[in-house]
Amino acid sequence: MNVLVVNSGSSSLKFQVIATGLERIKQYTDHRLCRGEVEGIGGEAIIQFKNQQGQSQKFTAPLRDISAVLDYLVRFIASDKSGVPEIKNTGDINAVGHRVVHGGELFSESALIDDKVLRGIEDCIDLAPLHNPNNIKGIQAARELFGKTIPQVAVFDTSFHHSIPEQAYLYAVPYHLYRRHHIRRYGFHGTSHRYVAFRYRTLRGLTREQTNIITLHLGNGCSATAIRGGNSVDTSMGMTPLEGLVMGTRSGDLDPAIVNVIARKEGMSPSEVDTLLNTQSGLLGISGLTNDMRELQAELKEHEDRRVRLAIEVFCYRARKYIGAFLASMSGADAVVFTGGIGENSPEIRALICEGMEWAGLMVDPARNQETVARESKISTEDSTLLAYAIPTDEELLIARDTVRVILGEPHPS
Ligand code: ADP
């Protein structure tokens, strides 16, 4: 099945076409046919495109909305210019898989999209007003383009975290706020945490039930998840992606009273403070320089900059603190798994996070760690009892596979 994977944002859209199927022996066979990103939707959009031979193209086109983008992309992919011989017309796309940010309490699994599911995603708009409307636009645009005969599947960032027990998802605020407004922890990055947990257990030849790990997704957004028996039992992001680890531009955890203090002292509205905590904080806020970890590390190599050093220290300290908290809350784990742009590519940050974790049996092997960039490997020493791994994430692949699985009516993977 050729699956078009769509991740639609406010003015950008990421896409991939992945040929995947469930063989009789229940093995997936995957081929990534092409991938790319469209930025600047609403004006002269910039399209970046790469086919499976690795040939890249960059060009522009006036694209007013997501419908126009999908229509343009599918025609381009089907044309000779793309170098994707598997797709010769729209009919060669057999299914569409959509990343949907928030599935609230409604969706514990990926879902085949019909009118009822679409209404459910709409009901979750209140929980993710910045994200779900764009995801819905992507779904509607694909429906217009392909008609209802081509199946579409929604894969939610939140659904992996449905297994989190009440004691971990409830905030200690008056209970009626949970009942009335669904105020609770939902967690995000679920597709990524689920994918690396799957790769970890495949690498180690374990079953889902034997998978007891802490996964750290460290990208622009960062989150940690405690996975026990293959299920998410706690995660650092909360009702929104703001809680938890220090991120590129998000503060992560802070004393909630600070919101009011900033509002009063800086003459800002609550929603302005919310924006500040989401877009001006984290690595960017502390360093005053950039949200980009690679740039911060390069800067520090060139000259000592106290605030750059502090930003990295606060980032790593918070991540270590969550490892410790989750070790306690899940009664110990077998491994810590790093993923995301920083987790996959920065041996230095991984080493800093694991510093002083010998008490828990975690020792990073300096040579293994250094050699492990953008590939899967164990990075802890042979005598560690708490292992460490780096595993590149692949959310699009999981979306494509879920799409096929849901269409075929296969149960949740074990
Ligand atoms: P997103 O969460 O938007 O998907 P990514 O997972 O691509 O983001 O992660 C982006 C982050 O990863 C940036 O802070 C970037 O600097 C960092 N990163 C990528 N490569 C490296 C590297 N080699 N060393 C350190 N940080 C890196």
Short mmCIF file of C-alpha atoms and ligand atoms in Angstrom, two decimals:
data_model
loop_
_atom_site.label_atom_id
_atom_site.label_comp_id
_atom_site.label_asym_id
_atom_site.label_seq_id
_atom_site.Cartn_x
_atom_site.Cartn_y
_atom_site.Cartn_z
CA MET A 1 0.00 0.00 0.00
CA ASN A 2 1.33 3.46 -0.87
CA VAL A 3 0.54 5.66 2.11
CA LEU A 4 0.72 9.44 1.96
CA VAL A 5 1.69 10.63 5.44
CA VAL A 6 0.57 14.18 6.18
CA ASN A 7 1.57 16.41 9.07
CA SER A 8 -0.15 19.74 8.52
CA GLY A 9 0.69 22.83 10.57
CA SER A 10 -0.47 26.43 10.41
CA SER A 11 1.67 27.53 7.46
CA SER A 12 3.70 24.43 6.74
CA LEU A 13 3.05 20.82 5.81
CA LYS A 14 5.40 17.85 6.05
CA PHE A 15 4.73 14.82 3.90
CA GLN A 16 6.12 11.43 2.96
CA VAL A 17 4.96 8.64 0.72
CA ILE A 18 5.80 5.26 2.22
CA ALA A 19 5.04 1.96 0.56
CA THR A 20 4.29 -0.46 3.36
CA GLY A 21 2.27 -3.60 3.96
CA LEU A 22 1.72 -6.36 6.46
CA GLU A 23 3.12 -9.59 5.09
CA ARG A 24 1.47 -12.86 6.00
CA ILE A 25 4.12 -13.48 8.64
CA LYS A 26 3.13 -10.11 10.13
CA GLN A 27 6.33 -8.36 9.12
CA TYR A 28 6.15 -4.88 7.68
CA THR A 29 7.96 -4.18 4.41
CA ASP A 30 8.67 -0.49 4.03
CA HIS A 31 9.99 1.66 1.20
CA ARG A 32 10.15 5.40 1.56
CA LEU A 33 9.29 6.71 -1.90
CA CYS A 34 9.66 10.42 -1.22
CA ARG A 35 9.48 13.04 1.48
CA GLY A 36 9.42 16.79 1.81
CA GLU A 37 8.08 19.93 3.37
CA VAL A 38 6.06 22.90 2.16
CA GLU A 39 6.60 26.19 3.96
CA GLY A 40 4.98 29.59 3.56
CA ILE A 41 1.49 28.30 2.71
CA GLY A 42 -0.82 31.23 1.94
CA GLY A 43 1.72 32.97 -0.32
CA GLU A 44 4.57 31.94 -2.57
CA ALA A 45 5.24 28.60 -0.86
CA ILE A 46 8.64 26.94 -0.78
CA ILE A 47 8.62 23.23 -1.54
CA GLN A 48 11.50 20.96 -0.58
CA PHE A 49 11.36 17.50 -2.06
CA LYS A 50 13.54 14.39 -1.92
CA ASN A 51 12.94 11.09 -3.68
CA GLN A 52 14.20 7.64 -2.70
CA GLN A 53 17.31 8.02 -4.86
CA GLY A 54 18.20 10.94 -2.60
CA GLN A 55 17.73 13.57 -5.33
CA SER A 56 16.64 16.86 -3.73
CA GLN A 57 14.68 19.66 -5.35
CA LYS A 58 13.65 23.04 -4.02
CA PHE A 59 11.15 25.25 -5.80
CA THR A 60 8.32 27.69 -5.19
CA ALA A 61 4.64 27.85 -6.14
CA PRO A 62 1.76 30.13 -5.14
CA LEU A 63 -0.31 27.93 -2.81
CA ARG A 64 -3.20 29.62 -1.01
CA ASP A 65 -4.18 26.85 1.44
CA ILE A 66 -3.70 23.22 2.44
CA SER A 67 -6.11 22.01 -0.28
CA ALA A 68 -4.01 23.72 -2.92
CA VAL A 69 -0.84 22.24 -1.38
CA LEU A 70 -2.10 18.65 -1.45
CA ASP A 71 -3.47 18.98 -4.96
CA TYR A 72 -0.15 20.44 -6.16
CA LEU A 73 1.99 17.88 -4.31
CA VAL A 74 0.13 14.84 -5.56
CA ARG A 75 0.27 16.10 -9.15
CA PHE A 76 3.99 16.80 -8.76
CA ILE A 77 4.72 13.38 -7.23
CA ALA A 78 2.80 11.70 -10.08
CA SER A 79 4.74 13.65 -12.73
CA ASP A 80 8.02 12.60 -14.35
CA LYS A 81 9.77 15.49 -12.59
CA SER A 82 9.57 13.82 -9.16
CA GLY A 83 11.48 10.63 -9.96
CA VAL A 84 8.89 8.51 -8.13
CA PRO A 85 7.97 5.88 -10.76
CA GLU A 86 5.69 4.01 -8.32
CA ILE A 87 3.19 6.92 -8.35
CA LYS A 88 1.90 7.67 -11.85
CA ASN A 89 -1.49 9.12 -10.90
CA THR A 90 -3.63 9.95 -7.86
CA GLY A 91 -5.01 6.40 -7.85
CA ASP A 92 -1.54 5.04 -6.98
CA ILE A 93 -1.92 6.55 -3.52
CA ASN A 94 -3.89 3.94 -1.61
CA ALA A 95 -4.31 5.57 1.79
CA VAL A 96 -3.57 8.73 3.77
CA GLY A 97 -2.23 8.79 7.33
CA HIS A 98 -2.56 12.01 9.28
CA ARG A 99 -0.66 13.10 12.34
CA VAL A 100 -3.22 14.57 14.73
CA VAL A 101 -1.89 16.32 17.82
CA HIS A 102 -4.71 15.92 20.32
CA GLY A 103 -7.09 13.02 20.69
CA GLY A 104 -8.14 14.00 24.22
CA GLU A 105 -9.80 11.23 26.19
CA LEU A 106 -11.68 10.09 23.09
CA PHE A 107 -8.96 8.30 21.13
CA SER A 108 -6.85 5.61 22.75
CA GLU A 109 -5.78 4.30 19.33
CA SER A 110 -5.29 5.37 15.76
CA ALA A 111 -8.66 5.61 14.02
CA LEU A 112 -10.10 5.16 10.55
CA ILE A 113 -11.50 8.59 9.71
CA ASP A 114 -15.25 8.84 9.15
CA ASP A 115 -17.65 11.67 9.99
CA LYS A 116 -17.86 10.55 13.63
CA VAL A 117 -14.08 10.47 14.08
CA LEU A 118 -13.78 13.86 12.41
CA ARG A 119 -16.35 15.25 14.86
CA GLY A 120 -14.32 13.73 17.71
CA ILE A 121 -11.16 15.48 16.49
CA GLU A 122 -13.19 18.69 16.31
CA ASP A 123 -14.33 18.15 19.91
CA CYS A 124 -10.65 18.15 20.93
CA ILE A 125 -9.99 21.57 19.36
CA ASP A 126 -10.50 23.19 22.75
CA LEU A 127 -7.53 21.17 24.09
CA ALA A 128 -5.21 22.04 21.20
CA PRO A 129 -6.54 25.22 19.58
CA LEU A 130 -3.28 25.85 17.72
CA HIS A 131 -2.86 22.37 16.29
CA ASN A 132 -6.07 20.38 15.79
CA PRO A 133 -7.71 22.91 13.40
CA ASN A 134 -4.75 22.57 11.02
CA ASN A 135 -4.82 18.79 11.27
CA ILE A 136 -8.55 18.90 10.42
CA LYS A 137 -7.85 21.12 7.42
CA GLY A 138 -5.35 18.50 6.22
CA ILE A 139 -7.96 15.75 6.57
CA GLN A 140 -10.66 17.75 4.79
CA ALA A 141 -8.28 18.70 1.98
CA ALA A 142 -7.33 15.04 1.48
CA ARG A 143 -11.01 14.05 1.45
CA GLU A 144 -11.72 16.64 -1.24
CA LEU A 145 -8.78 15.48 -3.30
CA PHE A 146 -9.09 11.70 -2.98
CA GLY A 147 -12.80 11.31 -2.24
CA LYS A 148 -14.16 9.11 0.51
CA THR A 149 -13.10 5.91 -1.23
CA ILE A 150 -9.43 6.30 -0.28
CA PRO A 151 -9.18 5.44 3.41
CA GLN A 152 -7.68 7.93 5.80
CA VAL A 153 -6.39 7.24 9.28
CA ALA A 154 -5.71 9.62 12.17
CA VAL A 155 -2.68 8.85 14.35
CA PHE A 156 -2.72 10.83 17.59
CA ASP A 157 0.25 12.23 19.53
CA THR A 158 -1.68 11.60 22.73
CA SER A 159 -3.07 8.08 22.31
CA PHE A 160 0.02 6.15 23.47
CA HIS A 161 -0.38 7.87 26.84
CA HIS A 162 -3.93 6.59 27.39
CA SER A 163 -2.55 3.89 29.65
CA ILE A 164 -1.28 6.45 32.20
CA PRO A 165 -3.07 5.76 35.49
CA GLU A 166 -5.24 8.32 37.26
CA GLN A 167 -2.67 9.02 39.97
CA ALA A 168 -0.21 10.18 37.29
CA TYR A 169 -2.58 12.10 35.03
CA LEU A 170 -4.62 14.00 37.60
CA TYR A 171 -3.46 17.43 38.73
CA ALA A 172 -4.12 18.26 42.37
CA VAL A 173 -6.67 20.96 41.58
CA PRO A 174 -10.38 20.83 42.46
CA TYR A 175 -11.73 17.66 40.89
CA HIS A 176 -14.66 19.41 39.25
CA LEU A 177 -12.16 21.16 36.95
CA TYR A 178 -11.21 17.77 35.59
CA ARG A 179 -14.87 16.84 35.16
CA ARG A 180 -15.94 20.14 33.65
CA HIS A 181 -12.95 21.07 31.52
CA HIS A 182 -10.99 17.81 31.15
CA ILE A 183 -8.00 19.38 32.88
CA ARG A 184 -5.50 16.53 33.23
CA ARG A 185 -2.20 15.29 31.83
CA TYR A 186 -2.48 13.98 28.27
CA GLY A 187 1.14 13.87 27.12
CA PHE A 188 2.48 14.24 23.57
CA HIS A 189 5.17 12.82 21.24
CA GLY A 190 3.36 9.49 21.75
CA THR A 191 4.19 8.23 18.25
CA SER A 192 7.89 8.87 18.84
CA HIS A 193 8.01 7.27 22.30
CA ARG A 194 6.07 4.28 20.97
CA TYR A 195 8.35 3.89 17.95
CA VAL A 196 11.63 3.92 19.90
CA ALA A 197 10.16 1.55 22.50
CA PHE A 198 9.31 -0.81 19.61
CA ARG A 199 12.83 -0.51 18.15
CA TYR A 200 14.40 -1.07 21.60
CA ARG A 201 12.51 -4.28 22.20
CA THR A 202 13.25 -5.46 18.66
CA LEU A 203 16.98 -4.78 19.14
CA ARG A 204 16.98 -6.67 22.43
CA GLY A 205 14.61 -9.45 21.35
CA LEU A 206 12.10 -8.63 24.09
CA THR A 207 8.33 -8.81 24.11
CA ARG A 208 6.16 -5.76 24.63
CA GLU A 209 5.44 -6.90 28.21
CA GLN A 210 9.17 -7.10 28.95
CA THR A 211 9.76 -3.48 27.92
CA ASN A 212 10.51 -1.33 30.97
CA ILE A 213 12.27 1.83 29.87
CA ILE A 214 12.46 5.60 30.10
CA THR A 215 12.39 7.29 26.70
CA LEU A 216 13.71 10.82 26.24
CA HIS A 217 12.56 12.62 23.08
CA LEU A 218 14.90 15.61 22.86
CA GLY A 219 14.17 17.73 19.79
CA ASN A 220 12.84 21.26 19.58
CA GLY A 221 10.10 19.96 21.84
CA CYS A 222 11.30 17.61 24.57
CA SER A 223 9.53 15.00 26.66
CA ALA A 224 10.29 11.97 28.82
CA THR A 225 8.06 8.92 29.13
CA ALA A 226 8.04 6.08 31.64
CA ILE A 227 7.15 2.86 29.82
CA ARG A 228 6.31 -0.19 31.92
CA GLY A 229 5.25 -3.49 30.34
CA GLY A 230 5.26 -1.72 26.98
CA ASN A 231 2.71 0.88 28.15
CA SER A 232 3.17 4.54 28.92
CA VAL A 233 2.65 4.94 32.68
CA ASP A 234 3.77 8.56 33.01
CA THR A 235 5.06 11.33 30.81
CA SER A 236 6.54 14.78 31.34
CA MET A 237 4.31 16.83 29.02
CA GLY A 238 0.95 17.68 30.48
CA MET A 239 -2.36 19.11 29.40
CA THR A 240 -0.33 21.02 26.80
CA PRO A 241 3.25 20.46 25.56
CA LEU A 242 4.54 23.20 27.90
CA GLU A 243 5.13 21.06 30.99
CA GLY A 244 8.18 18.99 31.86
CA LEU A 245 11.63 19.18 30.32
CA VAL A 246 13.41 22.35 29.24
CA MET A 247 12.91 22.71 25.45
CA GLY A 248 14.14 24.93 22.62
CA THR A 249 11.75 27.77 23.41
CA ARG A 250 9.50 26.30 26.14
CA SER A 251 10.21 26.64 29.83
CA GLY A 252 8.97 23.22 30.91
CA ASP A 253 8.11 22.92 34.62
CA LEU A 254 7.78 26.07 36.67
CA ASP A 255 5.97 27.31 39.74
CA PRO A 256 2.46 28.16 38.41
CA ALA A 257 2.40 31.28 40.60
CA ILE A 258 5.14 32.73 38.37
CA VAL A 259 2.59 33.28 35.60
CA ASN A 260 0.77 35.82 37.73
CA VAL A 261 4.01 37.44 38.91
CA ILE A 262 5.25 37.95 35.34
CA ALA A 263 1.82 39.22 34.25
CA ARG A 264 1.76 41.80 37.05
CA LYS A 265 5.37 42.93 36.89
CA GLU A 266 5.61 43.07 33.09
CA GLY A 267 2.06 44.34 32.49
CA MET A 268 1.20 41.32 30.37
CA SER A 269 -2.05 39.40 29.88
CA PRO A 270 -2.22 35.70 30.84
CA SER A 271 -2.19 34.74 27.18
CA GLU A 272 0.88 36.92 26.55
CA VAL A 273 2.66 35.13 29.42
CA ASP A 274 1.59 31.83 27.90
CA THR A 275 3.20 32.87 24.61
CA LEU A 276 6.37 33.96 26.43
CA LEU A 277 6.64 30.59 28.18
CA ASN A 278 6.07 28.74 24.91
CA THR A 279 8.15 30.80 22.49
CA GLN A 280 10.71 32.91 24.37
CA SER A 281 11.86 30.58 27.13
CA GLY A 282 13.83 27.33 27.39
CA LEU A 283 17.28 27.24 25.76
CA LEU A 284 16.51 30.49 23.94
CA GLY A 285 15.34 32.26 27.08
CA ILE A 286 18.32 31.36 29.24
CA SER A 287 21.03 31.73 26.60
CA GLY A 288 19.50 34.86 25.05
CA LEU A 289 20.99 33.54 21.83
CA THR A 290 19.19 30.66 20.15
CA ASN A 291 16.86 27.70 20.66
CA ASP A 292 19.18 25.51 18.60
CA MET A 293 21.26 23.10 20.67
CA ARG A 294 23.81 22.57 17.90
CA GLU A 295 24.47 26.32 17.72
CA LEU A 296 24.76 26.56 21.51
CA GLN A 297 27.31 23.76 21.58
CA ALA A 298 29.29 25.33 18.71
CA GLU A 299 29.24 28.68 20.52
CA LEU A 300 30.57 27.11 23.70
CA LYS A 301 33.41 25.42 21.82
CA GLU A 302 34.52 28.76 20.41
CA HIS A 303 34.39 30.80 23.60
CA GLU A 304 33.15 30.52 27.14
CA ASP A 305 29.72 32.10 27.44
CA ARG A 306 28.19 31.84 30.89
CA ARG A 307 24.58 31.96 29.78
CA VAL A 308 25.06 29.45 26.99
CA ARG A 309 26.68 27.09 29.50
CA LEU A 310 23.83 27.70 31.95
CA ALA A 311 21.19 26.97 29.31
CA ILE A 312 22.81 23.60 28.58
CA GLU A 313 23.27 22.83 32.28
CA VAL A 314 19.65 23.59 33.15
CA PHE A 315 18.50 21.52 30.15
CA CYS A 316 20.57 18.48 31.17
CA TYR A 317 19.82 18.77 34.87
CA ARG A 318 16.07 18.78 34.26
CA ALA A 319 16.31 15.72 32.01
CA ARG A 320 18.33 13.85 34.66
CA LYS A 321 15.82 14.82 37.32
CA TYR A 322 13.02 13.26 35.27
CA ILE A 323 15.01 10.06 34.80
CA GLY A 324 15.34 9.86 38.59
CA ALA A 325 11.67 10.63 39.15
CA PHE A 326 10.51 8.01 36.66
CA LEU A 327 12.93 5.40 38.05
CA ALA A 328 11.18 5.88 41.38
CA SER A 329 7.65 6.04 40.01
CA MET A 330 8.00 2.89 37.86
CA SER A 331 10.06 0.94 40.46
CA GLY A 332 13.18 0.87 38.28
CA ALA A 333 13.77 0.47 34.57
CA ASP A 334 16.06 -1.55 32.30
CA ALA A 335 17.16 1.25 29.97
CA VAL A 336 17.09 4.92 29.11
CA VAL A 337 16.51 5.57 25.40
CA PHE A 338 17.51 8.85 23.74
CA THR A 339 15.83 10.11 20.57
CA GLY A 340 14.92 13.35 18.73
CA GLY A 341 17.39 15.72 17.03
CA ILE A 342 19.45 16.26 20.19
CA GLY A 343 19.04 12.76 21.64
CA GLU A 344 20.08 11.12 18.36
CA ASN A 345 22.92 13.43 17.38
CA SER A 346 24.60 14.86 20.45
CA PRO A 347 26.89 12.50 22.40
CA GLU A 348 27.92 15.44 24.61
CA ILE A 349 24.39 16.16 25.80
CA ARG A 350 23.65 12.47 26.38
CA ALA A 351 26.83 12.16 28.45
CA LEU A 352 25.99 15.28 30.48
CA ILE A 353 22.47 14.04 31.21
CA CYS A 354 23.79 10.66 32.42
CA GLU A 355 26.57 12.22 34.52
CA GLY A 356 26.53 11.01 38.12
CA MET A 357 23.99 8.25 37.41
CA GLU A 358 26.38 5.46 38.54
CA TRP A 359 24.24 5.11 41.68
CA ALA A 360 21.48 3.82 39.40
CA GLY A 361 23.85 1.51 37.49
CA LEU A 362 24.09 3.75 34.42
CA MET A 363 27.56 4.39 32.98
CA VAL A 364 27.95 5.83 29.49
CA ASP A 365 30.71 4.21 27.42
CA PRO A 366 32.58 7.25 26.01
CA ALA A 367 33.72 5.56 22.76
CA ARG A 368 30.33 3.95 21.99
CA ASN A 369 28.54 7.17 22.79
CA GLN A 370 30.83 9.25 20.57
CA GLU A 371 30.42 6.86 17.64
CA THR A 372 26.63 6.84 17.90
CA VAL A 373 25.29 9.69 15.79
CA ALA A 374 22.05 9.29 13.82
CA ARG A 375 22.01 5.51 14.26
CA GLU A 376 20.76 2.88 16.68
CA SER A 377 23.17 1.64 19.33
CA LYS A 378 23.68 0.85 22.95
CA ILE A 379 25.82 3.61 24.48
CA SER A 380 26.26 2.28 28.03
CA THR A 381 29.15 0.17 29.31
CA GLU A 382 28.92 -3.64 29.48
CA ASP A 383 28.71 -3.59 33.29
CA SER A 384 25.86 -1.07 33.46
CA THR A 385 22.69 -2.45 35.01
CA LEU A 386 20.62 0.46 33.72
CA LEU A 387 21.38 0.49 29.98
CA ALA A 388 21.41 3.53 27.71
CA TYR A 389 20.51 3.51 24.01
CA ALA A 390 20.28 6.08 21.24
CA ILE A 391 17.57 5.25 18.71
CA PRO A 392 16.56 7.59 15.85
CA THR A 393 12.82 8.15 15.83
CA ASP A 394 10.63 7.72 12.76
CA GLU A 395 7.14 9.00 13.45
CA GLU A 396 6.15 8.98 9.77
CA LEU A 397 6.97 5.30 9.44
CA LEU A 398 4.82 4.48 12.43
CA ILE A 399 1.98 6.59 11.01
CA ALA A 400 2.22 4.72 7.69
CA ARG A 401 2.27 1.35 9.43
CA ASP A 402 -0.65 2.28 11.71
CA THR A 403 -2.58 3.42 8.66
CA VAL A 404 -2.18 0.03 7.00
CA ARG A 405 -2.90 -1.85 10.23
CA VAL A 406 -6.09 0.09 10.96
CA ILE A 407 -7.34 -0.31 7.38
CA LEU A 408 -6.72 -4.07 7.51
CA GLY A 409 -8.45 -4.21 10.89
CA GLU A 410 -5.41 -5.73 12.59
CA PRO A 411 -5.24 -5.41 16.38
CA HIS A 412 -2.84 -3.05 18.11
CA PRO A 413 0.75 -4.32 17.60
CA SER A 414 2.12 -6.60 20.26
P1 ADP B 1 11.62 18.70 16.12
O1 ADP B 1 11.28 18.50 17.56
O2 ADP B 1 11.19 20.03 15.59
O3 ADP B 1 11.29 17.52 15.23
P2 ADP B 1 14.36 17.82 15.89
O4 ADP B 1 14.03 16.48 16.46
O5 ADP B 1 14.81 17.89 14.48
O6 ADP B 1 13.20 18.84 16.10
O7 ADP B 1 15.48 18.43 16.84
C1 ADP B 1 15.98 19.72 16.66
C2 ADP B 1 17.07 19.96 17.69
O8 ADP B 1 18.10 18.97 17.52
C3 ADP B 1 17.73 21.32 17.54
O9 ADP B 1 17.97 21.88 18.81
C4 ADP B 1 19.05 20.96 16.87
O10 ADP B 1 20.06 21.88 17.14
C5 ADP B 1 19.35 19.64 17.54
N1 ADP B 1 20.40 18.91 16.83
C6 ADP B 1 20.37 18.37 15.59
N2 ADP B 1 21.59 17.86 15.28
C7 ADP B 1 22.40 18.08 16.34
C8 ADP B 1 23.77 17.79 16.65
N3 ADP B 1 24.55 17.17 15.79
N4 ADP B 1 24.25 18.18 17.85
C9 ADP B 1 23.46 18.82 18.74
N5 ADP B 1 22.18 19.12 18.52
C10 ADP B 1 21.65 18.75 17.34
#
